[in-house]
PDB file of C-alpha atoms and ligand atoms in Angstrom:
ATOM      1  CA  UNK A   8     136.129 104.939  94.538  1.00 66.00           C
ATOM      2  CA  UNK A   9     138.401 103.814  97.468  1.00 77.00           C
ATOM      3  CA  UNK A  10     136.395 103.262 100.471  1.00 85.00           C
ATOM      4  CA  UNK A  11     138.024 102.766 103.977  1.00 91.00           C
ATOM      5  CA  UNK A  12     136.066 100.530 106.317  1.00 95.00           C
ATOM      6  CA  UNK A  13     136.568 100.825 110.074  1.00 97.00           C
ATOM      7  CA  UNK A  14     134.821  98.290 112.348  1.00 98.00           C
ATOM      8  CA  UNK A  15     132.583  99.981 115.012  1.00 98.00           C
ATOM      9  CA  UNK A  16     132.825  96.914 117.179  1.00 98.00           C
ATOM     10  CA  UNK A  17     134.053  93.363 116.848  1.00 98.00           C
ATOM     11  CA  UNK A  18     130.585  92.004 116.274  1.00 97.00           C
ATOM     12  CA  UNK A  19     128.454  94.766 114.816  1.00 98.00           C
ATOM     13  CA  UNK A  20     128.866  97.729 112.572  1.00 98.00           C
ATOM     14  CA  UNK A  21     131.200  99.476 110.275  1.00 98.00           C
ATOM     15  CA  UNK A  22     132.199 102.992 109.365  1.00 98.00           C
ATOM     16  CA  UNK A  23     132.534 103.848 105.725  1.00 96.00           C
ATOM     17  CA  UNK A  24     134.912 106.614 104.938  1.00 94.00           C
ATOM     18  CA  UNK A  25     135.438 108.495 101.700  1.00 88.00           C
ATOM     19  CA  UNK A  26     132.067 107.654 100.236  1.00 86.00           C
ATOM     20  CA  UNK A  27     131.734 111.318  98.948  1.00 77.00           C
ATOM     21  CA  UNK A  28     128.939 113.784  99.127  1.00 75.00           C
ATOM     22  CA  UNK A  29     125.216 113.637  99.165  1.00 71.00           C
ATOM     23  CA  UNK A  30     125.228 113.328  95.303  1.00 72.00           C
ATOM     24  CA  UNK A  31     127.367 110.162  95.283  1.00 73.00           C
ATOM     25  CA  UNK A  32     125.510 108.818  97.967  1.00 78.00           C
ATOM     26  CA  UNK A  33     122.395 108.748  95.865  1.00 72.00           C
ATOM     27  CA  UNK A  34     124.139 106.524  93.401  1.00 75.00           C
ATOM     28  CA  UNK A  35     126.669 103.629  93.534  1.00 81.00           C
ATOM     29  CA  UNK A  36     127.652 104.493  97.152  1.00 87.00           C
ATOM     30  CA  UNK A  37     124.238 103.426  98.267  1.00 90.00           C
ATOM     31  CA  UNK A  38     124.954  99.936  97.089  1.00 90.00           C
ATOM     32  CA  UNK A  39     128.179  99.870  99.161  1.00 92.00           C
ATOM     33  CA  UNK A  40     126.091 100.842 102.141  1.00 94.00           C
ATOM     34  CA  UNK A  41     123.569  98.147 101.536  1.00 94.00           C
ATOM     35  CA  UNK A  42     126.234  95.381 101.307  1.00 95.00           C
ATOM     36  CA  UNK A  43     127.838  96.763 104.520  1.00 96.00           C
ATOM     37  CA  UNK A  44     124.522  96.762 106.308  1.00 97.00           C
ATOM     38  CA  UNK A  45     123.674  93.098 105.146  1.00 96.00           C
ATOM     39  CA  UNK A  46     127.064  92.001 106.464  1.00 97.00           C
ATOM     40  CA  UNK A  47     127.739  94.176 109.510  1.00 98.00           C
ATOM     41  CA  UNK A  48     124.237  94.928 110.697  1.00 98.00           C
ATOM     42  CA  UNK A  49     124.741  98.788 110.445  1.00 98.00           C
ATOM     43  CA  UNK A  50     126.915 101.051 108.403  1.00 98.00           C
ATOM     44  CA  UNK A  51     127.909 104.660 109.539  1.00 98.00           C
ATOM     45  CA  UNK A  52     128.708 107.566 107.374  1.00 96.00           C
ATOM     46  CA  UNK A  53     129.917 110.739 109.034  1.00 96.00           C
ATOM     47  CA  UNK A  54     130.235 114.365 108.192  1.00 94.00           C
ATOM     48  CA  UNK A  55     127.370 114.765 105.765  1.00 94.00           C
ATOM     49  CA  UNK A  56     124.996 117.645 105.217  1.00 93.00           C
ATOM     50  CA  UNK A  57     121.852 116.002 103.895  1.00 94.00           C
ATOM     51  CA  UNK A  58     118.603 117.693 103.009  1.00 95.00           C
ATOM     52  CA  UNK A  59     115.443 115.877 103.540  1.00 96.00           C
ATOM     53  CA  UNK A  60     115.351 115.234  99.643  1.00 95.00           C
ATOM     54  CA  UNK A  61     118.798 113.689  99.820  1.00 94.00           C
ATOM     55  CA  UNK A  62     117.762 111.302 102.427  1.00 95.00           C
ATOM     56  CA  UNK A  63     114.538 110.348 100.588  1.00 95.00           C
ATOM     57  CA  UNK A  64     116.593 109.751  97.414  1.00 94.00           C
ATOM     58  CA  UNK A  65     118.912 107.408  99.210  1.00 94.00           C
ATOM     59  CA  UNK A  66     115.964 105.540 100.815  1.00 94.00           C
ATOM     60  CA  UNK A  67     114.433 105.047  97.361  1.00 93.00           C
ATOM     61  CA  UNK A  68     117.530 103.452  96.109  1.00 92.00           C
ATOM     62  CA  UNK A  69     117.571 101.026  99.014  1.00 93.00           C
ATOM     63  CA  UNK A  70     113.930  99.969  98.529  1.00 92.00           C
ATOM     64  CA  UNK A  71     110.425 101.262  99.133  1.00 91.00           C
ATOM     65  CA  UNK A  72     110.049 103.834 101.935  1.00 92.00           C
ATOM     66  CA  UNK A  73     107.022 102.790 104.065  1.00 88.00           C
ATOM     67  CA  UNK A  74     104.101 105.218 104.065  1.00 81.00           C
ATOM     68  CA  UNK A  75     104.173 107.590 107.017  1.00 79.00           C
ATOM     69  CA  UNK A  76     103.508 105.410 110.098  1.00 78.00           C
ATOM     70  CA  UNK A  77     103.555 108.373 112.399  1.00 82.00           C
ATOM     71  CA  UNK A  78     102.102 111.096 110.111  1.00 86.00           C
ATOM     72  CA  UNK A  79     102.071 113.791 112.809  1.00 88.00           C
ATOM     73  CA  UNK A  80     105.852 113.750 113.010  1.00 93.00           C
ATOM     74  CA  UNK A  81     106.694 113.722 109.130  1.00 94.00           C
ATOM     75  CA  UNK A  82     109.081 116.233 107.805  1.00 94.00           C
ATOM     76  CA  UNK A  83     107.313 118.991 105.683  1.00 91.00           C
ATOM     77  CA  UNK A  84     107.103 117.758 102.096  1.00 94.00           C
ATOM     78  CA  UNK A  85     108.592 114.392 102.825  1.00 95.00           C
ATOM     79  CA  UNK A  86     106.007 112.293 104.584  1.00 93.00           C
ATOM     80  CA  UNK A  87     108.214 109.216 104.721  1.00 94.00           C
ATOM     81  CA  UNK A  88     110.737 111.051 106.930  1.00 97.00           C
ATOM     82  CA  UNK A  89     109.748 110.828 110.623  1.00 95.00           C
ATOM     83  CA  UNK A  90     111.406 113.286 113.183  1.00 96.00           C
ATOM     84  CA  UNK A  91     112.548 111.575 116.372  1.00 96.00           C
ATOM     85  CA  UNK A  92     113.622 113.270 119.542  1.00 97.00           C
ATOM     86  CA  UNK A  93     112.656 115.759 122.204  1.00 97.00           C
ATOM     87  CA  UNK A  94     112.247 118.973 120.210  1.00 97.00           C
ATOM     88  CA  UNK A  95     109.407 121.193 121.374  1.00 96.00           C
ATOM     89  CA  UNK A  96     107.648 124.018 119.847  1.00 94.00           C
ATOM     90  CA  UNK A  97     105.031 126.041 121.924  1.00 92.00           C
ATOM     91  CA  UNK A  98     105.473 123.702 124.778  1.00 88.00           C
ATOM     92  CA  UNK A  99     104.514 120.635 122.758  1.00 89.00           C
ATOM     93  CA  UNK A 100     106.860 117.857 121.667  1.00 91.00           C
ATOM     94  CA  UNK A 101     106.945 117.891 117.772  1.00 94.00           C
ATOM     95  CA  UNK A 102     109.042 114.866 117.280  1.00 95.00           C
ATOM     96  CA  UNK A 103     108.388 111.142 118.073  1.00 92.00           C
ATOM     97  CA  UNK A 104     109.240 110.591 121.720  1.00 91.00           C
ATOM     98  CA  UNK A 105     108.534 107.336 123.507  1.00 86.00           C
ATOM     99  CA  UNK A 106     108.321 108.489 127.170  1.00 83.00           C
ATOM    100  CA  UNK A 107     108.348 104.814 128.390  1.00 75.00           C
ATOM    101  CA  UNK A 108     111.842 104.127 126.884  1.00 76.00           C
ATOM    102  CA  UNK A 109     112.331 102.301 123.765  1.00 81.00           C
ATOM    103  CA  UNK A 110     113.591  98.651 124.036  1.00 91.00           C
ATOM    104  CA  UNK A 111     115.621  96.546 121.551  1.00 96.00           C
ATOM    105  CA  UNK A 112     113.762  96.029 118.509  1.00 94.00           C
ATOM    106  CA  UNK A 113     113.608  95.941 114.722  1.00 94.00           C
ATOM    107  CA  UNK A 114     111.566  98.589 112.940  1.00 91.00           C
ATOM    108  CA  UNK A 115     109.613  96.422 110.683  1.00 75.00           C
ATOM    109  CA  UNK A 116     107.305  94.103 112.459  1.00 73.00           C
ATOM    110  CA  UNK A 117     103.673  94.817 111.509  1.00 72.00           C
ATOM    111  CA  UNK A 118     104.621  96.966 108.573  1.00 74.00           C
ATOM    112  CA  UNK A 119     102.976  96.484 105.217  1.00 72.00           C
ATOM    113  CA  UNK A 120     106.282  95.345 103.662  1.00 78.00           C
ATOM    114  CA  UNK A 121     108.744  92.629 104.498  1.00 80.00           C
ATOM    115  CA  UNK A 122     111.649  93.843 106.730  1.00 85.00           C
ATOM    116  CA  UNK A 123     114.308  95.946 105.035  1.00 93.00           C
ATOM    117  CA  UNK A 124     116.434  98.910 106.229  1.00 96.00           C
ATOM    118  CA  UNK A 125     116.202 101.932 108.231  1.00 97.00           C
ATOM    119  CA  UNK A 126     118.026 105.197 107.803  1.00 98.00           C
ATOM    120  CA  UNK A 127     118.819 107.407 110.882  1.00 98.00           C
ATOM    121  CA  UNK A 128     120.285 110.905 110.165  1.00 98.00           C
ATOM    122  CA  UNK A 129     121.273 113.223 113.001  1.00 98.00           C
ATOM    123  CA  UNK A 130     120.223 116.869 112.867  1.00 98.00           C
ATOM    124  CA  UNK A 131     120.936 117.922 116.434  1.00 98.00           C
ATOM    125  CA  UNK A 132     122.527 116.181 119.457  1.00 98.00           C
ATOM    126  CA  UNK A 133     123.296 118.378 122.425  1.00 98.00           C
ATOM    127  CA  UNK A 134     123.033 116.103 125.561  1.00 98.00           C
ATOM    128  CA  UNK A 135     125.173 117.719 128.294  1.00 98.00           C
ATOM    129  CA  UNK A 136     124.420 115.107 131.044  1.00 98.00           C
ATOM    130  CA  UNK A 137     124.982 112.078 128.604  1.00 97.00           C
ATOM    131  CA  UNK A 138     122.834 109.274 127.115  1.00 97.00           C
ATOM    132  CA  UNK A 139     120.822 109.388 123.865  1.00 97.00           C
ATOM    133  CA  UNK A 140     123.113 107.019 122.104  1.00 98.00           C
ATOM    134  CA  UNK A 141     121.615 104.448 119.695  1.00 98.00           C
ATOM    135  CA  UNK A 142     122.729 100.776 120.554  1.00 98.00           C
ATOM    136  CA  UNK A 143     123.038  98.136 117.830  1.00 98.00           C
ATOM    137  CA  UNK A 144     123.436  94.394 118.307  1.00 98.00           C
ATOM    138  CA  UNK A 145     124.156  91.926 115.467  1.00 98.00           C
ATOM    139  CA  UNK A 146     121.322  89.278 115.281  1.00 98.00           C
ATOM    140  CA  UNK A 147     123.847  86.990 113.533  1.00 98.00           C
ATOM    141  CA  UNK A 148     126.422  87.199 116.337  1.00 98.00           C
ATOM    142  CA  UNK A 149     123.493  87.073 118.821  1.00 98.00           C
ATOM    143  CA  UNK A 150     122.199  83.880 117.387  1.00 98.00           C
ATOM    144  CA  UNK A 151     125.688  82.393 117.169  1.00 98.00           C
ATOM    145  CA  UNK A 152     126.185  83.196 120.883  1.00 97.00           C
ATOM    146  CA  UNK A 153     123.221  81.083 122.130  1.00 98.00           C
ATOM    147  CA  UNK A 154     123.904  77.832 123.794  1.00 98.00           C
ATOM    148  CA  UNK A 155     122.964  74.867 121.483  1.00 98.00           C
ATOM    149  CA  UNK A 156     120.015  73.814 123.866  1.00 98.00           C
ATOM    150  CA  UNK A 157     118.477  77.265 123.518  1.00 98.00           C
ATOM    151  CA  UNK A 158     119.008  77.257 119.769  1.00 98.00           C
ATOM    152  CA  UNK A 159     117.037  73.936 119.562  1.00 98.00           C
ATOM    153  CA  UNK A 160     114.291  75.366 121.569  1.00 98.00           C
ATOM    154  CA  UNK A 161     113.619  78.244 119.242  1.00 98.00           C
ATOM    155  CA  UNK A 162     114.390  76.547 116.074  1.00 97.00           C
ATOM    156  CA  UNK A 163     110.702  76.190 115.044  1.00 96.00           C
ATOM    157  CA  UNK A 164     109.360  79.045 117.236  1.00 98.00           C
ATOM    158  CA  UNK A 165     106.949  81.569 115.492  1.00 97.00           C
ATOM    159  CA  UNK A 166     106.086  85.044 117.097  1.00 96.00           C
ATOM    160  CA  UNK A 167     102.975  87.011 116.447  1.00 95.00           C
ATOM    161  CA  UNK A 168     104.277  90.647 116.531  1.00 93.00           C
ATOM    162  CA  UNK A 169     101.989  93.558 116.535  1.00 89.00           C
ATOM    163  CA  UNK A 170     102.982  97.151 115.966  1.00 84.00           C
ATOM    164  CA  UNK A 171      99.489  98.248 117.118  1.00 86.00           C
ATOM    165  CA  UNK A 172      99.721  96.464 120.468  1.00 85.00           C
ATOM    166  CA  UNK A 173     103.081  98.267 121.050  1.00 81.00           C
ATOM    167  CA  UNK A 174     101.876 101.677 119.969  1.00 82.00           C
ATOM    168  CA  UNK A 175      98.859 101.489 122.113  1.00 85.00           C
ATOM    169  CA  UNK A 176     101.264 101.105 125.116  1.00 82.00           C
ATOM    170  CA  UNK A 177     103.364 104.059 124.008  1.00 79.00           C
ATOM    171  CA  UNK A 178     100.250 106.154 123.530  1.00 83.00           C
ATOM    172  CA  UNK A 179      99.181 105.159 127.075  1.00 79.00           C
ATOM    173  CA  UNK A 180     102.176 106.526 128.876  1.00 78.00           C
ATOM    174  CA  UNK A 181     101.700 109.511 131.292  1.00 81.00           C
ATOM    175  CA  UNK A 182     102.113 112.610 129.287  1.00 81.00           C
ATOM    176  CA  UNK A 183     102.527 110.736 125.914  1.00 82.00           C
ATOM    177  CA  UNK A 184     102.136 112.922 122.852  1.00 78.00           C
ATOM    178  CA  UNK A 185     101.960 109.840 120.680  1.00 77.00           C
ATOM    179  CA  UNK A 186      98.544 109.029 119.319  1.00 78.00           C
ATOM    180  CA  UNK A 187      97.045 105.671 119.311  1.00 83.00           C
ATOM    181  CA  UNK A 188      96.194 104.644 115.805  1.00 82.00           C
ATOM    182  CA  UNK A 189      92.842 103.917 114.335  1.00 82.00           C
ATOM    183  CA  UNK A 190      91.100 103.477 111.174  1.00 84.00           C
ATOM    184  CA  UNK A 191      93.299 103.327 108.011  1.00 80.00           C
ATOM    185  CA  UNK A 192      96.615 103.602 109.916  1.00 80.00           C
ATOM    186  CA  UNK A 193      95.504 100.742 112.350  1.00 82.00           C
ATOM    187  CA  UNK A 194      94.464  98.615 109.274  1.00 82.00           C
ATOM    188  CA  UNK A 195      97.766  99.135 107.608  1.00 79.00           C
ATOM    189  CA  UNK A 196      99.794  97.684 110.495  1.00 81.00           C
ATOM    190  CA  UNK A 197      98.744  94.132 110.375  1.00 86.00           C
ATOM    191  CA  UNK A 198     100.029  91.660 112.927  1.00 90.00           C
ATOM    192  CA  UNK A 199     102.755  89.461 111.381  1.00 91.00           C
ATOM    193  CA  UNK A 200     103.807  85.869 112.131  1.00 93.00           C
ATOM    194  CA  UNK A 201     107.566  85.776 112.203  1.00 94.00           C
ATOM    195  CA  UNK A 202     109.915  82.827 112.851  1.00 96.00           C
ATOM    196  CA  UNK A 203     112.291  83.970 115.538  1.00 97.00           C
ATOM    197  CA  UNK A 204     115.201  82.361 113.691  1.00 98.00           C
ATOM    198  CA  UNK A 205     115.470  83.318 109.981  1.00 96.00           C
ATOM    199  CA  UNK A 206     118.005  83.093 107.031  1.00 96.00           C
ATOM    200  CA  UNK A 207     119.054  86.335 105.520  1.00 96.00           C
ATOM    201  CA  UNK A 208     118.136  86.485 101.929  1.00 93.00           C
ATOM    202  CA  UNK A 209     121.334  88.164 100.736  1.00 94.00           C
ATOM    203  CA  UNK A 210     124.005  86.658 103.043  1.00 95.00           C
ATOM    204  CA  UNK A 211     122.464  83.279 103.827  1.00 96.00           C
ATOM    205  CA  UNK A 212     123.338  83.862 107.613  1.00 97.00           C
ATOM    206  CA  UNK A 213     121.012  82.526 110.300  1.00 98.00           C
ATOM    207  CA  UNK A 214     119.847  85.442 112.444  1.00 98.00           C
ATOM    208  CA  UNK A 215     117.184  86.222 115.083  1.00 98.00           C
ATOM    209  CA  UNK A 216     114.181  88.326 114.314  1.00 96.00           C
ATOM    210  CA  UNK A 217     112.480  89.376 117.379  1.00 96.00           C
ATOM    211  CA  UNK A 218     110.989  92.689 118.833  1.00 95.00           C
ATOM    212  CA  UNK A 219     109.857  91.615 122.266  1.00 95.00           C
ATOM    213  CA  UNK A 220     107.797  94.696 122.999  1.00 92.00           C
ATOM    214  CA  UNK A 221     105.681  93.894 119.883  1.00 92.00           C
ATOM    215  CA  UNK A 222     105.170  90.226 120.755  1.00 95.00           C
ATOM    216  CA  UNK A 223     101.419  89.606 121.203  1.00 94.00           C
ATOM    217  CA  UNK A 224     101.215  85.834 121.025  1.00 96.00           C
ATOM    218  CA  UNK A 225     103.432  82.813 120.668  1.00 98.00           C
ATOM    219  CA  UNK A 226     101.535  79.958 119.016  1.00 97.00           C
ATOM    220  CA  UNK A 227     101.794  76.804 121.053  1.00 97.00           C
ATOM    221  CA  UNK A 228     102.895  78.278 124.363  1.00 97.00           C
ATOM    222  CA  UNK A 229     101.258  80.264 127.154  1.00 98.00           C
ATOM    223  CA  UNK A 230     102.392  83.832 126.633  1.00 97.00           C
ATOM    224  CA  UNK A 231     104.129  84.252 130.025  1.00 97.00           C
ATOM    225  CA  UNK A 232     106.189  81.059 129.333  1.00 97.00           C
ATOM    226  CA  UNK A 233     106.968  81.918 125.847  1.00 98.00           C
ATOM    227  CA  UNK A 234     108.036  85.489 126.788  1.00 97.00           C
ATOM    228  CA  UNK A 235     110.435  84.029 129.351  1.00 98.00           C
ATOM    229  CA  UNK A 236     112.049  82.183 126.564  1.00 98.00           C
ATOM    230  CA  UNK A 237     112.021  85.132 124.224  1.00 98.00           C
ATOM    231  CA  UNK A 238     113.557  87.381 126.871  1.00 98.00           C
ATOM    232  CA  UNK A 239     116.336  84.838 127.507  1.00 98.00           C
ATOM    233  CA  UNK A 240     117.196  85.023 123.874  1.00 98.00           C
ATOM    234  CA  UNK A 241     117.104  88.859 123.695  1.00 98.00           C
ATOM    235  CA  UNK A 242     119.262  89.246 126.803  1.00 98.00           C
ATOM    236  CA  UNK A 243     121.914  87.033 125.486  1.00 98.00           C
ATOM    237  CA  UNK A 244     121.863  88.540 122.036  1.00 98.00           C
ATOM    238  CA  UNK A 245     122.126  92.076 123.488  1.00 98.00           C
ATOM    239  CA  UNK A 246     124.665  91.311 126.329  1.00 98.00           C
ATOM    240  CA  UNK A 247     126.783  94.475 126.816  1.00 97.00           C
ATOM    241  CA  UNK A 248     129.898  92.863 125.292  1.00 97.00           C
ATOM    242  CA  UNK A 249     127.946  92.323 122.040  1.00 98.00           C
ATOM    243  CA  UNK A 250     126.700  95.816 121.498  1.00 98.00           C
ATOM    244  CA  UNK A 251     127.884  99.097 119.843  1.00 98.00           C
ATOM    245  CA  UNK A 252     126.532 102.231 121.250  1.00 98.00           C
ATOM    246  CA  UNK A 253     126.755 105.100 118.866  1.00 98.00           C
ATOM    247  CA  UNK A 254     127.115 108.751 120.255  1.00 98.00           C
ATOM    248  CA  UNK A 255     125.617 110.934 117.652  1.00 98.00           C
ATOM    249  CA  UNK A 256     127.100 113.958 115.993  1.00 98.00           C
ATOM    250  CA  UNK A 257     125.053 116.137 113.550  1.00 98.00           C
ATOM    251  CA  UNK A 258     125.797 114.817 110.053  1.00 97.00           C
ATOM    252  CA  UNK A 259     125.928 111.236 110.894  1.00 98.00           C
ATOM    253  CA  UNK A 260     123.981 108.881 108.818  1.00 97.00           C
ATOM    254  CA  UNK A 261     123.404 105.262 109.943  1.00 98.00           C
ATOM    255  CA  UNK A 262     121.851 102.688 107.580  1.00 97.00           C
ATOM    256  CA  UNK A 263     120.883  99.443 109.198  1.00 98.00           C
ATOM    257  CA  UNK A 264     119.423  96.192 108.165  1.00 97.00           C
ATOM    258  CA  UNK A 265     116.409  95.333 110.298  1.00 96.00           C
ATOM    259  CA  UNK A 266     117.115  91.596 109.678  1.00 96.00           C
ATOM    260  CA  UNK A 267     120.697  91.521 110.660  1.00 96.00           C
ATOM    261  CA  UNK A 268     120.616  93.791 113.690  1.00 97.00           C
ATOM    262  CA  UNK A 269     118.499  95.006 116.651  1.00 98.00           C
ATOM    263  CA  UNK A 270     118.656  98.670 117.898  1.00 98.00           C
ATOM    264  CA  UNK A 271     117.511 100.776 120.812  1.00 97.00           C
ATOM    265  CA  UNK A 272     118.033 104.248 121.944  1.00 96.00           C
ATOM    266  CA  UNK A 273     119.528 104.740 125.384  1.00 96.00           C
ATOM    267  CA  UNK A 274     117.840 107.091 127.951  1.00 95.00           C
ATOM    268  CA  UNK A 275     118.558 110.749 128.180  1.00 96.00           C
ATOM    269  CA  UNK A 276     117.075 113.820 129.950  1.00 97.00           C
ATOM    270  CA  UNK A 277     114.462 114.480 127.274  1.00 95.00           C
ATOM    271  CA  UNK A 278     112.371 116.833 129.503  1.00 95.00           C
ATOM    272  CA  UNK A 279     115.477 119.042 129.996  1.00 97.00           C
ATOM    273  CA  UNK A 280     114.621 120.901 126.694  1.00 97.00           C
ATOM    274  CA  UNK A 281     116.069 123.256 125.435  1.00 97.00           C
ATOM    275  CA  UNK A 282     119.395 122.523 127.286  1.00 98.00           C
ATOM    276  CA  UNK A 283     119.164 118.992 126.043  1.00 98.00           C
ATOM    277  CA  UNK A 284     118.189 118.711 122.299  1.00 98.00           C
ATOM    278  CA  UNK A 285     117.997 115.507 120.105  1.00 98.00           C
ATOM    279  CA  UNK A 286     116.644 115.366 116.721  1.00 98.00           C
ATOM    280  CA  UNK A 287     117.007 112.616 114.263  1.00 98.00           C
ATOM    281  CA  UNK A 288     115.295 111.878 110.894  1.00 98.00           C
ATOM    282  CA  UNK A 289     114.165 108.280 110.406  1.00 97.00           C
ATOM    283  CA  UNK A 290     113.051 106.503 107.177  1.00 96.00           C
ATOM    284  CA  UNK A 291     111.969 102.940 107.353  1.00 94.00           C
ATOM    285  CA  UNK A 292     112.294 101.159 104.026  1.00 94.00           C
ATOM    286  CA  UNK A 293     110.377  97.941 103.352  1.00 89.00           C
ATOM    287  CA  UNK A 294     111.990  95.004 101.635  1.00 78.00           C
ATOM    288  CA  UNK A 295     110.674  94.391  98.152  1.00 62.00           C
ATOM    289  CA  UNK A 296     108.252  91.554  97.804  1.00 51.00           C
ATOM    290  CA  UNK A 297     110.198  89.813  95.169  1.00 42.00           C
TER     291      UNK A 297
HETATM  292  O1  AKG B 313     115.969 107.367 118.865  1.00 62.97           O
HETATM  293  C1  AKG B 313     116.638 106.480 118.387  1.00 62.97           C
HETATM  294  O2  AKG B 313     117.842 106.339 118.363  1.00 62.97           O
HETATM  295  C2  AKG B 313     116.000 105.386 117.681  1.00 62.97           C
HETATM  296  C3  AKG B 313     114.443 105.359 117.750  1.00 62.97           C
HETATM  297  C4  AKG B 313     113.847 104.135 117.270  1.00 62.97           C
HETATM  298  O3  AKG B 313     114.472 103.100 117.184  1.00 62.97           O
HETATM  299  C5  AKG B 313     112.488 104.183 116.715  1.00 62.97           C
HETATM  300  O4  AKG B 313     111.797 105.164 116.937  1.00 62.97           O
HETATM  301  O5  AKG B 313     112.162 103.096 116.078  1.00 62.97           O
HETATM  302 FE1  FE2 B 314     113.507 101.728 115.854  1.00 62.97          FE
END
């Protein structure tokens, strides 16, 4: 297989061309995607026509798809696939929509598995007034870009990150259709203690690991003071010149490594449905524990 690689941005992302069809993707080609995501943060493949089952197969090769963390938006027959966007049926949004605006993050904090990968696959993207791109920032380049003094201040910093704290906020926004999670779902998303600087298990690269909207506590620091430090790190790592903004076309697949990049969707006129339509499928894949 001769694969052509095209950088998406000097510091993050690569497009893989000539990877083949959905069938070859569920084989060797997935390993090429995995390696590219480790090194470049995210890997784009365009022009696919994937069924839910194809996406699930690719996810199972990459690792262990997390159990449905937002079950009300799962694709029929494929609970691990979460629908994201502004699609309405009978007046009600039927895809996951964060009305407060998503910020830079990794998908994994608080999940039952160590961080791994996420797949995003575009089904629909008609946004006449613009926006709705997904941004990516390399956590390796982001760490490298920090001044030495700041690197020293965060070298030993741990963060307590909480998916539940974050989701409670999303559920509380005016008009939110996102449920706050209780019982078994809440239990499953335990708070995690994550060093803000980590070493990537496959590449050995030093990288940041931080999702500021999920930070609940910073051991050894007052939260307000610690958050100032965290936000300085995030703002430098996601400076405009360091990010790639992907404008989606139906049939685009992006696999990204939640350790080696951060991501965020950009705002769009989500209430302008049906003139504006955005629908992605998402699968979050946990790293294997050993
Ligand atoms: O909508 C997107 O582009 C990504 C959404 C996202 O990052 C998430 O829901 O975790
Ligand atoms: Fe995400």
